[in-house]
PDB file of C-alpha atoms and ligand atoms in Angstrom:
ATOM      1  CA  MET J1410     165.288  -7.921 153.765  1.00 94.00           C
ATOM      2  CA  ASN J1411     163.106 -10.046 154.308  1.00 97.00           C
ATOM      3  CA  VAL J1412     160.184 -11.051 152.307  1.00 98.00           C
ATOM      4  CA  ILE J1413     157.250 -13.396 151.568  1.00 98.00           C
ATOM      5  CA  LEU J1414     155.542 -15.873 148.762  1.00 98.00           C
ATOM      6  CA  LEU J1415     152.229 -15.786 149.403  1.00 98.00           C
ATOM      7  CA  GLY J1416     150.325 -17.907 146.805  1.00 98.00           C
ATOM      8  CA  PRO J1417     148.226 -20.951 146.519  1.00 98.00           C
ATOM      9  CA  PRO J1418     149.660 -24.642 145.329  1.00 98.00           C
ATOM     10  CA  GLY J1419     150.986 -24.394 142.077  1.00 97.00           C
ATOM     11  CA  ALA J1420     151.427 -20.628 141.782  1.00 98.00           C
ATOM     12  CA  GLY J1421     154.969 -20.821 141.324  1.00 97.00           C
ATOM     13  CA  LYS J1422     156.383 -19.497 143.984  1.00 98.00           C
ATOM     14  CA  GLY J1423     159.081 -22.290 144.395  1.00 97.00           C
ATOM     15  CA  THR J1424     159.982 -20.947 140.484  1.00 97.00           C
ATOM     16  CA  GLN J1425     160.173 -17.890 142.075  1.00 98.00           C
ATOM     17  CA  ALA J1426     162.047 -18.197 145.160  1.00 98.00           C
ATOM     18  CA  LYS J1427     165.255 -20.339 143.390  1.00 96.00           C
ATOM     19  CA  LEU J1428     165.267 -17.438 140.521  1.00 96.00           C
ATOM     20  CA  LEU J1429     165.032 -14.327 142.986  1.00 97.00           C
ATOM     21  CA  VAL J1430     167.694 -15.763 145.326  1.00 96.00           C
ATOM     22  CA  GLU J1431     169.411 -15.894 141.766  1.00 94.00           C
ATOM     23  CA  GLN J1432     169.068 -12.048 141.719  1.00 93.00           C
ATOM     24  CA  THR J1433     169.063 -10.954 145.496  1.00 95.00           C
ATOM     25  CA  GLY J1434     171.392 -13.174 147.237  1.00 95.00           C
ATOM     26  CA  LEU J1435     168.321 -13.713 149.907  1.00 97.00           C
ATOM     27  CA  THR J1436     168.317 -17.345 151.623  1.00 98.00           C
ATOM     28  CA  HIS J1437     165.079 -19.833 150.694  1.00 98.00           C
ATOM     29  CA  VAL J1438     163.384 -20.709 153.374  1.00 98.00           C
ATOM     30  CA  SER J1439     160.589 -23.264 152.351  1.00 98.00           C
ATOM     31  CA  SER J1440     158.242 -25.096 154.559  1.00 98.00           C
ATOM     32  CA  GLY J1441     157.517 -27.772 152.580  1.00 97.00           C
ATOM     33  CA  ASP J1442     160.395 -27.975 151.061  1.00 96.00           C
ATOM     34  CA  LEU J1443     162.079 -28.738 154.824  1.00 97.00           C
ATOM     35  CA  PHE J1444     159.115 -31.237 155.606  1.00 97.00           C
ATOM     36  CA  ARG J1445     160.264 -33.332 152.894  1.00 95.00           C
ATOM     37  CA  ALA J1446     164.034 -32.750 153.843  1.00 95.00           C
ATOM     38  CA  ALA J1447     162.923 -34.119 156.747  1.00 96.00           C
ATOM     39  CA  LEU J1448     161.202 -37.287 155.588  1.00 95.00           C
ATOM     40  CA  ARG J1449     164.001 -38.182 153.238  1.00 93.00           C
ATOM     41  CA  GLU J1450     166.222 -38.137 156.215  1.00 95.00           C
ATOM     42  CA  GLY J1451     163.793 -40.543 158.102  1.00 96.00           C
ATOM     43  CA  THR J1452     163.102 -38.474 161.498  1.00 96.00           C
ATOM     44  CA  GLU J1453     160.190 -38.436 163.515  1.00 96.00           C
ATOM     45  CA  LEU J1454     159.347 -34.525 162.262  1.00 95.00           C
ATOM     46  CA  GLY J1455     159.462 -35.864 158.560  1.00 95.00           C
ATOM     47  CA  MET J1456     156.926 -38.834 159.184  1.00 96.00           C
ATOM     48  CA  LEU J1457     154.090 -36.863 160.624  1.00 96.00           C
ATOM     49  CA  ALA J1458     154.847 -33.969 158.211  1.00 97.00           C
ATOM     50  CA  LYS J1459     153.942 -36.515 155.517  1.00 95.00           C
ATOM     51  CA  SER J1460     151.340 -37.792 157.412  1.00 95.00           C
ATOM     52  CA  TYR J1461     149.349 -34.553 157.133  1.00 97.00           C
ATOM     53  CA  MET J1462     150.500 -33.574 153.677  1.00 97.00           C
ATOM     54  CA  ASP J1463     149.391 -36.739 151.885  1.00 94.00           C
ATOM     55  CA  ARG J1464     146.278 -35.309 152.888  1.00 95.00           C
ATOM     56  CA  GLY J1465     146.347 -32.223 151.344  1.00 96.00           C
ATOM     57  CA  ALA J1466     145.810 -30.910 155.251  1.00 98.00           C
ATOM     58  CA  LEU J1467     148.379 -28.758 157.058  1.00 98.00           C
ATOM     59  CA  VAL J1468     150.769 -29.807 159.935  1.00 98.00           C
ATOM     60  CA  PRO J1469     149.834 -28.537 162.938  1.00 98.00           C
ATOM     61  CA  ASP J1470     151.052 -24.570 163.912  1.00 97.00           C
ATOM     62  CA  GLU J1471     153.055 -25.571 166.952  1.00 96.00           C
ATOM     63  CA  VAL J1472     154.961 -28.255 164.759  1.00 97.00           C
ATOM     64  CA  VAL J1473     155.509 -25.707 161.429  1.00 97.00           C
ATOM     65  CA  ILE J1474     155.858 -23.098 162.868  1.00 97.00           C
ATOM     66  CA  GLY J1475     158.637 -24.527 165.967  1.00 95.00           C
ATOM     67  CA  MET J1476     160.793 -26.098 162.825  1.00 96.00           C
ATOM     68  CA  VAL J1477     160.842 -22.005 160.966  1.00 97.00           C
ATOM     69  CA  MET J1478     161.700 -20.118 164.042  1.00 96.00           C
ATOM     70  CA  GLU J1479     165.046 -22.933 164.020  1.00 95.00           C
ATOM     71  CA  ARG J1480     165.816 -22.649 161.095  1.00 96.00           C
ATOM     72  CA  ILE J1481     165.584 -18.960 160.602  1.00 96.00           C
ATOM     73  CA  LYS J1482     168.080 -18.737 163.196  1.00 94.00           C
ATOM     74  CA  GLN J1483     170.695 -20.229 161.193  1.00 96.00           C
ATOM     75  CA  PRO J1484     173.684 -17.554 160.308  1.00 96.00           C
ATOM     76  CA  ASP J1485     173.027 -17.988 156.081  1.00 97.00           C
ATOM     77  CA  CYS J1486     169.665 -16.335 156.952  1.00 96.00           C
ATOM     78  CA  ALA J1487     170.799 -12.905 158.937  1.00 95.00           C
ATOM     79  CA  ILE J1488     171.101 -11.431 154.824  1.00 95.00           C
ATOM     80  CA  GLY J1489     167.330 -12.146 155.078  1.00 97.00           C
ATOM     81  CA  VAL J1490     165.247 -14.873 153.898  1.00 98.00           C
ATOM     82  CA  ILE J1491     162.720 -15.595 150.961  1.00 98.00           C
ATOM     83  CA  PHE J1492     159.835 -17.389 152.594  1.00 98.00           C
ATOM     84  CA  ASP J1493     157.709 -19.988 150.648  1.00 98.00           C
ATOM     85  CA  GLY J1494     155.482 -21.498 151.572  1.00 98.00           C
ATOM     86  CA  PHE J1495     155.788 -19.700 155.575  1.00 98.00           C
ATOM     87  CA  PRO J1496     153.155 -17.876 157.239  1.00 98.00           C
ATOM     88  CA  ARG J1497     150.148 -20.035 156.089  1.00 98.00           C
ATOM     89  CA  THR J1498     147.729 -18.832 158.958  1.00 98.00           C
ATOM     90  CA  ILE J1499     146.951 -16.318 160.926  1.00 97.00           C
ATOM     91  CA  ASP J1500     148.566 -17.360 163.847  1.00 98.00           C
ATOM     92  CA  GLN J1501     151.849 -18.465 161.909  1.00 98.00           C
ATOM     93  CA  ALA J1502     151.667 -15.031 160.421  1.00 98.00           C
ATOM     94  CA  LYS J1503     151.511 -13.598 164.246  1.00 97.00           C
ATOM     95  CA  ALA J1504     154.321 -15.836 165.047  1.00 97.00           C
ATOM     96  CA  LEU J1505     157.006 -14.771 162.491  1.00 97.00           C
ATOM     97  CA  LYS J1506     156.534 -11.442 163.539  1.00 97.00           C
ATOM     98  CA  ILE J1507     156.917 -11.775 167.040  1.00 96.00           C
ATOM     99  CA  GLU J1508     160.259 -13.550 166.410  1.00 94.00           C
ATOM    100  CA  MET J1509     161.354 -11.371 164.044  1.00 94.00           C
ATOM    101  CA  ALA J1510     160.729  -7.813 166.119  1.00 95.00           C
ATOM    102  CA  GLN J1511     162.783  -9.850 168.380  1.00 92.00           C
ATOM    103  CA  HIS J1512     165.693  -9.563 166.418  1.00 89.00           C
ATOM    104  CA  GLU J1513     165.047  -5.858 164.961  1.00 91.00           C
ATOM    105  CA  LYS J1514     163.769  -7.014 161.861  1.00 93.00           C
ATOM    106  CA  ALA J1515     160.143  -7.205 159.744  1.00 94.00           C
ATOM    107  CA  ILE J1516     158.577  -8.538 157.275  1.00 97.00           C
ATOM    108  CA  ASP J1517     159.289  -5.810 154.347  1.00 96.00           C
ATOM    109  CA  ALA J1518     157.304  -7.138 151.420  1.00 97.00           C
ATOM    110  CA  VAL J1519     154.758  -9.581 150.909  1.00 98.00           C
ATOM    111  CA  LEU J1520     154.370 -10.670 147.284  1.00 98.00           C
ATOM    112  CA  TYR J1521     151.478 -12.379 146.017  1.00 98.00           C
ATOM    113  CA  MET J1522     150.035 -14.102 143.388  1.00 97.00           C
ATOM    114  CA  ASP J1523     146.948 -15.230 141.661  1.00 93.00           C
ATOM    115  CA  VAL J1524     145.908 -17.631 139.269  1.00 96.00           C
ATOM    116  CA  ALA J1525     142.874 -19.379 138.088  1.00 95.00           C
ATOM    117  CA  ARG J1526     142.597 -22.933 139.943  1.00 95.00           C
ATOM    118  CA  GLU J1527     142.187 -25.236 135.905  1.00 95.00           C
ATOM    119  CA  VAL J1528     145.874 -23.538 135.583  1.00 96.00           C
ATOM    120  CA  LEU J1529     147.418 -24.458 139.395  1.00 97.00           C
ATOM    121  CA  LEU J1530     145.943 -27.784 138.697  1.00 96.00           C
ATOM    122  CA  ARG J1531     147.128 -28.169 135.489  1.00 96.00           C
ATOM    123  CA  ARG J1532     150.913 -27.188 136.245  1.00 97.00           C
ATOM    124  CA  ILE J1533     150.782 -29.051 139.564  1.00 97.00           C
ATOM    125  CA  ALA J1534     149.757 -32.134 137.596  1.00 96.00           C
ATOM    126  CA  GLY J1535     152.934 -31.211 135.238  1.00 96.00           C
ATOM    127  CA  ARG J1536     155.264 -30.510 137.970  1.00 97.00           C
ATOM    128  CA  GLN J1537     158.516 -32.778 138.308  1.00 97.00           C
ATOM    129  CA  THR J1538     161.169 -31.694 140.580  1.00 95.00           C
ATOM    130  CA  CYS J1539     165.142 -32.942 140.389  1.00 96.00           C
ATOM    131  CA  LYS J1540     165.657 -35.340 143.228  1.00 93.00           C
ATOM    132  CA  VAL J1541     168.914 -33.795 143.883  1.00 93.00           C
ATOM    133  CA  CYS J1542     169.272 -30.301 143.110  1.00 93.00           C
ATOM    134  CA  GLY J1543     165.445 -29.651 143.670  1.00 92.00           C
ATOM    135  CA  ALA J1544     165.166 -28.020 140.533  1.00 95.00           C
ATOM    136  CA  ILE J1545     161.275 -27.444 139.240  1.00 95.00           C
ATOM    137  CA  PHE J1546     160.487 -28.004 135.328  1.00 97.00           C
ATOM    138  CA  ASN J1547     156.787 -28.817 133.939  1.00 97.00           C
ATOM    139  CA  ILE J1548     155.949 -31.636 131.298  1.00 96.00           C
ATOM    140  CA  TYR J1549     153.455 -29.012 129.903  1.00 95.00           C
ATOM    141  CA  TYR J1550     155.117 -25.491 130.333  1.00 93.00           C
ATOM    142  CA  PHE J1551     158.742 -25.967 131.135  1.00 91.00           C
ATOM    143  CA  PRO J1552     159.590 -29.746 130.572  1.00 95.00           C
ATOM    144  CA  SER J1553     163.814 -30.777 131.257  1.00 97.00           C
ATOM    145  CA  TYR J1554     165.460 -30.407 127.421  1.00 97.00           C
ATOM    146  CA  LYS J1555     165.909 -34.783 128.203  1.00 97.00           C
ATOM    147  CA  ALA J1556     162.587 -36.670 129.693  1.00 96.00           C
ATOM    148  CA  GLY J1557     163.473 -36.887 133.320  1.00 96.00           C
ATOM    149  CA  ILE J1558     166.720 -35.638 133.561  1.00 98.00           C
ATOM    150  CA  CYS J1559     167.763 -32.692 135.388  1.00 98.00           C
ATOM    151  CA  ASP J1560     169.298 -29.683 133.359  1.00 97.00           C
ATOM    152  CA  ILE J1561     170.495 -28.221 135.801  1.00 96.00           C
ATOM    153  CA  CYS J1562     172.708 -31.542 137.548  1.00 97.00           C
ATOM    154  CA  GLY J1563     171.722 -34.436 135.629  1.00 97.00           C
ATOM    155  CA  GLY J1564     169.460 -35.517 138.834  1.00 97.00           C
ATOM    156  CA  LYS J1565     166.484 -37.785 138.528  1.00 97.00           C
ATOM    157  CA  LEU J1566     163.270 -35.836 138.460  1.00 98.00           C
ATOM    158  CA  TYR J1567     160.561 -37.022 139.745  1.00 96.00           C
ATOM    159  CA  GLN J1568     156.653 -36.331 140.981  1.00 95.00           C
ATOM    160  CA  ARG J1569     156.039 -35.004 144.144  1.00 94.00           C
ATOM    161  CA  SER J1570     153.782 -37.312 146.225  1.00 92.00           C
ATOM    162  CA  ASP J1571     150.961 -35.234 147.090  1.00 94.00           C
ATOM    163  CA  ASP J1572     150.683 -33.771 143.405  1.00 95.00           C
ATOM    164  CA  THR J1573     147.838 -36.432 142.993  1.00 94.00           C
ATOM    165  CA  MET J1574     144.712 -34.528 141.709  1.00 94.00           C
ATOM    166  CA  GLU J1575     142.327 -35.718 144.199  1.00 95.00           C
ATOM    167  CA  THR J1576     145.229 -34.105 147.187  1.00 96.00           C
ATOM    168  CA  ALA J1577     146.157 -31.142 144.920  1.00 96.00           C
ATOM    169  CA  GLN J1578     141.846 -30.343 145.065  1.00 97.00           C
ATOM    170  CA  ARG J1579     142.170 -30.992 148.922  1.00 97.00           C
ATOM    171  CA  ARG J1580     145.262 -28.937 148.620  1.00 97.00           C
ATOM    172  CA  LEU J1581     143.642 -26.053 146.799  1.00 97.00           C
ATOM    173  CA  ASP J1582     140.175 -25.962 149.111  1.00 97.00           C
ATOM    174  CA  VAL J1583     142.659 -25.897 152.151  1.00 98.00           C
ATOM    175  CA  TYR J1584     144.824 -22.762 151.397  1.00 98.00           C
ATOM    176  CA  PHE J1585     140.953 -20.397 150.102  1.00 97.00           C
ATOM    177  CA  GLU J1586     139.724 -21.656 153.824  1.00 97.00           C
ATOM    178  CA  GLN J1587     142.640 -21.673 156.111  1.00 97.00           C
ATOM    179  CA  THR J1588     145.437 -19.051 154.062  1.00 98.00           C
ATOM    180  CA  MET J1589     143.613 -16.760 152.011  1.00 97.00           C
ATOM    181  CA  PRO J1590     143.279 -14.403 155.067  1.00 97.00           C
ATOM    182  CA  LEU J1591     146.664 -13.874 154.752  1.00 98.00           C
ATOM    183  CA  ILE J1592     146.097 -11.645 151.917  1.00 98.00           C
ATOM    184  CA  GLU J1593     143.635  -8.665 153.841  1.00 97.00           C
ATOM    185  CA  HIS J1594     145.958  -9.409 157.158  1.00 98.00           C
ATOM    186  CA  TYR J1595     149.076  -8.208 154.826  1.00 98.00           C
ATOM    187  CA  ARG J1596     146.728  -5.964 153.462  1.00 97.00           C
ATOM    188  CA  GLY J1597     145.934  -4.323 156.486  1.00 97.00           C
ATOM    189  CA  GLU J1598     149.976  -4.306 157.345  1.00 95.00           C
ATOM    190  CA  GLY J1599     149.984  -2.075 154.511  1.00 95.00           C
ATOM    191  CA  ASN J1600     153.164  -4.418 152.961  1.00 95.00           C
ATOM    192  CA  LEU J1601     151.143  -6.563 150.668  1.00 98.00           C
ATOM    193  CA  ARG J1602     152.419  -6.542 146.578  1.00 97.00           C
ATOM    194  CA  GLU J1603     150.108  -8.012 144.023  1.00 97.00           C
ATOM    195  CA  ILE J1604     151.799 -10.032 141.193  1.00 97.00           C
ATOM    196  CA  ASP J1605     149.842 -11.675 138.397  1.00 96.00           C
ATOM    197  CA  GLY J1606     150.817 -15.055 138.413  1.00 96.00           C
ATOM    198  CA  ARG J1607     149.672 -16.032 135.201  1.00 95.00           C
ATOM    199  CA  GLN J1608     152.055 -14.506 133.219  1.00 96.00           C
ATOM    200  CA  ASP J1609     155.210 -16.428 131.871  1.00 95.00           C
ATOM    201  CA  ILE J1610     158.510 -17.113 134.785  1.00 96.00           C
ATOM    202  CA  GLY J1611     159.924 -14.104 133.748  1.00 95.00           C
ATOM    203  CA  GLN J1612     157.948 -11.409 133.738  1.00 96.00           C
ATOM    204  CA  VAL J1613     156.212 -12.895 137.231  1.00 97.00           C
ATOM    205  CA  THR J1614     160.113 -12.611 138.090  1.00 97.00           C
ATOM    206  CA  GLU J1615     160.585  -9.147 136.345  1.00 96.00           C
ATOM    207  CA  GLY J1616     156.924  -7.571 138.154  1.00 96.00           C
ATOM    208  CA  MET J1617     158.393  -8.929 141.931  1.00 97.00           C
ATOM    209  CA  MET J1618     161.630  -7.190 141.119  1.00 96.00           C
ATOM    210  CA  GLN J1619     159.726  -4.553 140.318  1.00 96.00           C
ATOM    211  CA  ALA J1620     157.625  -4.749 143.519  1.00 96.00           C
ATOM    212  CA  LEU J1621     160.904  -4.726 145.483  1.00 95.00           C
ATOM    213  CA  GLY J1622     162.263  -2.381 144.041  1.00 93.00           C
ATOM    214  CA  ILE J1623     164.918  -3.625 142.757  1.00 90.00           C
ATOM    215  CA  ASP J1624     166.811  -3.800 139.144  1.00 84.00           C
ATOM    216  CA  ILE J1625     167.682  -7.256 137.553  1.00 79.00           C
ATOM    217  CA  ALA J1626     170.599  -8.111 137.092  1.00 72.00           C
ATOM    218  CA  GLU J1627     171.876  -9.177 133.821  1.00 59.00           C
ATOM    219  CA  SER J1628     173.035 -12.979 133.383  1.00 47.00           C
ATOM    220  CA  PRO J1629     176.415 -13.791 133.507  1.00 44.00           C
TER     221      PRO J1629
HETATM  222  P1  AP5 Y 919     154.674 -26.561 149.785  1.00 96.76           P
HETATM  223  O1  AP5 Y 919     155.602 -27.612 149.323  1.00 96.76           O
HETATM  224  O2  AP5 Y 919     155.082 -25.644 150.253  1.00 96.76           O
HETATM  225  O3  AP5 Y 919     153.625 -26.557 148.102  1.00 96.76           O
HETATM  226  P2  AP5 Y 919     152.677 -25.826 147.942  1.00 96.76           P
HETATM  227  O4  AP5 Y 919     152.339 -24.425 148.764  1.00 96.76           O
HETATM  228  O5  AP5 Y 919     150.962 -26.868 148.236  1.00 96.76           O
HETATM  229  O6  AP5 Y 919     152.863 -25.371 147.094  1.00 96.76           O
HETATM  230  P3  AP5 Y 919     153.334 -25.844 145.771  1.00 96.76           P
HETATM  231  O7  AP5 Y 919     154.949 -26.328 145.987  1.00 96.76           O
HETATM  232  O8  AP5 Y 919     152.703 -26.962 144.997  1.00 96.76           O
HETATM  233  O9  AP5 Y 919     153.930 -24.952 144.583  1.00 96.76           O
HETATM  234  P4  AP5 Y 919     154.359 -23.820 144.348  1.00 96.76           P
HETATM  235  O10 AP5 Y 919     153.732 -22.373 144.640  1.00 96.76           O
HETATM  236  O11 AP5 Y 919     155.555 -23.421 144.700  1.00 96.76           O
HETATM  237  O12 AP5 Y 919     154.917 -23.881 142.499  1.00 96.76           O
HETATM  238  P5  AP5 Y 919     155.878 -24.606 141.797  1.00 96.76           P
HETATM  239  O13 AP5 Y 919     156.747 -23.199 141.982  1.00 96.76           O
HETATM  240  O14 AP5 Y 919     156.280 -25.604 142.262  1.00 96.76           O
HETATM  241  O15 AP5 Y 919     153.474 -27.207 150.534  1.00 96.76           O
HETATM  242  C1  AP5 Y 919     153.670 -28.983 150.503  1.00 96.76           C
HETATM  243  C2  AP5 Y 919     152.636 -29.165 152.116  1.00 96.76           C
HETATM  244  O16 AP5 Y 919     153.347 -28.944 153.150  1.00 96.76           O
HETATM  245  C3  AP5 Y 919     151.508 -28.806 152.073  1.00 96.76           C
HETATM  246  O17 AP5 Y 919     150.231 -29.315 151.229  1.00 96.76           O
HETATM  247  C4  AP5 Y 919     151.254 -28.818 153.594  1.00 96.76           C
HETATM  248  O18 AP5 Y 919     150.272 -30.355 153.768  1.00 96.76           O
HETATM  249  C5  AP5 Y 919     152.723 -28.637 154.749  1.00 96.76           C
HETATM  250  N1  AP5 Y 919     153.112 -27.212 154.929  1.00 96.76           N
HETATM  251  C6  AP5 Y 919     154.057 -26.555 154.119  1.00 96.76           C
HETATM  252  N2  AP5 Y 919     153.880 -25.566 155.001  1.00 96.76           N
HETATM  253  C7  AP5 Y 919     153.461 -24.988 155.885  1.00 96.76           C
HETATM  254  C8  AP5 Y 919     153.167 -24.147 156.697  1.00 96.76           C
HETATM  255  N3  AP5 Y 919     153.592 -22.796 156.965  1.00 96.76           N
HETATM  256  N4  AP5 Y 919     152.041 -24.722 157.647  1.00 96.76           N
HETATM  257  C9  AP5 Y 919     151.565 -26.108 157.440  1.00 96.76           C
HETATM  258  N5  AP5 Y 919     151.467 -27.209 156.809  1.00 96.76           N
HETATM  259  C10 AP5 Y 919     152.793 -26.765 155.733  1.00 96.76           C
HETATM  260  O19 AP5 Y 919     155.072 -24.302 140.676  1.00 96.76           O
HETATM  261  C11 AP5 Y 919     154.301 -25.544 139.888  1.00 96.76           C
HETATM  262  C12 AP5 Y 919     154.268 -25.779 138.677  1.00 96.76           C
HETATM  263  O20 AP5 Y 919     154.152 -24.575 137.460  1.00 96.76           O
HETATM  264  C13 AP5 Y 919     156.588 -25.954 137.842  1.00 96.76           C
HETATM  265  O21 AP5 Y 919     156.430 -27.085 137.557  1.00 96.76           O
HETATM  266  C14 AP5 Y 919     156.458 -24.581 137.939  1.00 96.76           C
HETATM  267  O22 AP5 Y 919     157.550 -25.496 136.660  1.00 96.76           O
HETATM  268  C15 AP5 Y 919     155.459 -24.457 137.042  1.00 96.76           C
HETATM  269  N6  AP5 Y 919     155.329 -22.920 136.721  1.00 96.76           N
HETATM  270  C16 AP5 Y 919     155.380 -22.464 137.562  1.00 96.76           C
HETATM  271  N7  AP5 Y 919     155.588 -20.599 137.396  1.00 96.76           N
HETATM  272  C17 AP5 Y 919     154.803 -20.579 136.262  1.00 96.76           C
HETATM  273  C18 AP5 Y 919     154.745 -20.026 135.403  1.00 96.76           C
HETATM  274  N8  AP5 Y 919     154.216 -18.472 135.311  1.00 96.76           N
HETATM  275  N9  AP5 Y 919     153.343 -20.344 133.917  1.00 96.76           N
HETATM  276  C19 AP5 Y 919     153.622 -21.586 134.150  1.00 96.76           C
HETATM  277  N10 AP5 Y 919     154.089 -22.338 134.806  1.00 96.76           N
HETATM  278  C20 AP5 Y 919     154.739 -22.134 135.709  1.00 96.76           C
HETATM  279 MG1   MG Y 920     156.920 -25.402 145.958  1.00 96.76          MG
END
């Protein structure tokens, strides 16, 4: 199964992707995480991406498409992928469809979450991410037990450099202009499922699992 998580910055794509991976065993592919990993490694790709990310702009299509297509050729993606933050333009969506068709695969569902702009800004302002394991917390909605420390691995929490109010506003504007057309695009393809992203985290996961037609597994 291959699934796209579609929604504005701060909607909960990364949070839900991690929960869906636990439930489904699919592989999480986040274009934003791939860029941040490249930056940590000090690669040219990472430096190039940072120059766009820090302005809240999209990295050019040819760069993103090349990177994600390479990633999905890795063996762990054969089982199926949860795409988070990709595609973000119609050209990216078309490139993904062509690549998947070449391997006799398709996008089975596009889970679209919507959330009001002021809530998105508050979620972004309060987000803290673990430097070590990438777990996502929120000082307002989902705080770690110990301030600044990851509950899961004990790593240090940090705030993303593109999570300033000014950049977050720009990211939202860019989403409305360049990514929202994907909603109608996938509605037209017949695989769009709408989930109410304003609900609490567990309810959103439940809605997604229902939309995928999978029963929620009992926690171990
Ligand atoms: P990317 O890393 O993809 O960021 P984004 O799309 O802006 O989305 P976010 O990661 O900010 O939000 P999210 O939806 O994952 O929310 P989260 O789960 O963290 O992209 C960053 C940049 O990289 C882009 O701006 C661009 O420059 C570049 N880029 C990436 N992909 C690209 C592409 N395809 N093309 C071109 N450029 C690309 O949740 C947010 C917070 O809310 C967290 O604190 C969380 O705990 C909390 N939260 C989550 N769900 C709930 C809930 N239900 N209730 C309360 N709080 C919640
Ligand atoms: Mg994210």
